[in-house]
């Protein structure tokens, strides 16, 4: 037996020696088999609760199938899943090479055409995070896109990638809107990121933007996010895990700490968050926080002084806005 092998049985060999099923299951687990298909109605009692427990404890797939299905149908279905999984692995590697490989645009086009030879002139990517409603829904999605002459669907362990194409940008916009509606139907609680529309020569940009938009959607707990080059939050998503981002936020908090007592620090930082959320409107901030407007002005001026920005309102507003957004992105407590 080889690691990854899939086995199928009707359990007749255990009709006399029912305890032999334990040795059989353990042998499959020890050799890292990918699973066991049990096709039977008559001998189903051989699969006891103890056997199910052993399989569950070892994350070993045990699939029970009624014996009215022909073996040919079962194996054809299994082969479809294997073929799809292999294709996903291969196409994921190809997309990674387009995104991260040091290759020319012509080479990127060759890779793209190796996945879908008839991909159209304009492309847009949709990155999706979320689980399919069912195995059947996933199989239908794969089958649909395999039969589609101009669109691509690739699934990896982290997300699902749809590469849509059309002969012009207007058609592609309608096409991507329809695809997004379909995604909501067959994926549970999806988070979705869209790239902008590009010619297919810029497929690398489209892939990068779709992925970035998905990360922004997940971070901000949004259902859908279209790539926006002017989005500060989207820009910060790409740097949130860097040391520079950590240093920026810590420097902001430490500067405020030096001017504010420990017992008031959280309240002052919360005031700044509310001030930013309300576009620097003192009156609205005061109302939201149930404070006098002068109290809000005092706290804001205190932070201005702490940051040494009393005479530079533009820099001050920029700094606190970035600090507030970084705190959200880095999931830090106040």
XYZ file of C-alpha atoms in Angstrom, residues 271-272 282-283 285-286 291-302:
18
model
C -11.715 60.249 21.639
C -9.240 60.337 18.758
C -15.983 68.366 17.312
C -19.723 68.746 17.801
C -17.744 63.667 18.360
C -18.941 65.286 21.592
C -19.122 64.871 26.404
C -19.012 68.658 26.252
C -17.538 69.970 23.008
C -14.847 71.835 24.948
C -13.749 68.530 26.521
C -13.247 67.059 23.051
C -11.303 70.130 21.906
C -9.109 69.915 25.000
C -8.281 66.238 24.358
C -7.559 66.806 20.671
C -5.267 69.732 21.491
C -3.555 67.577 24.119
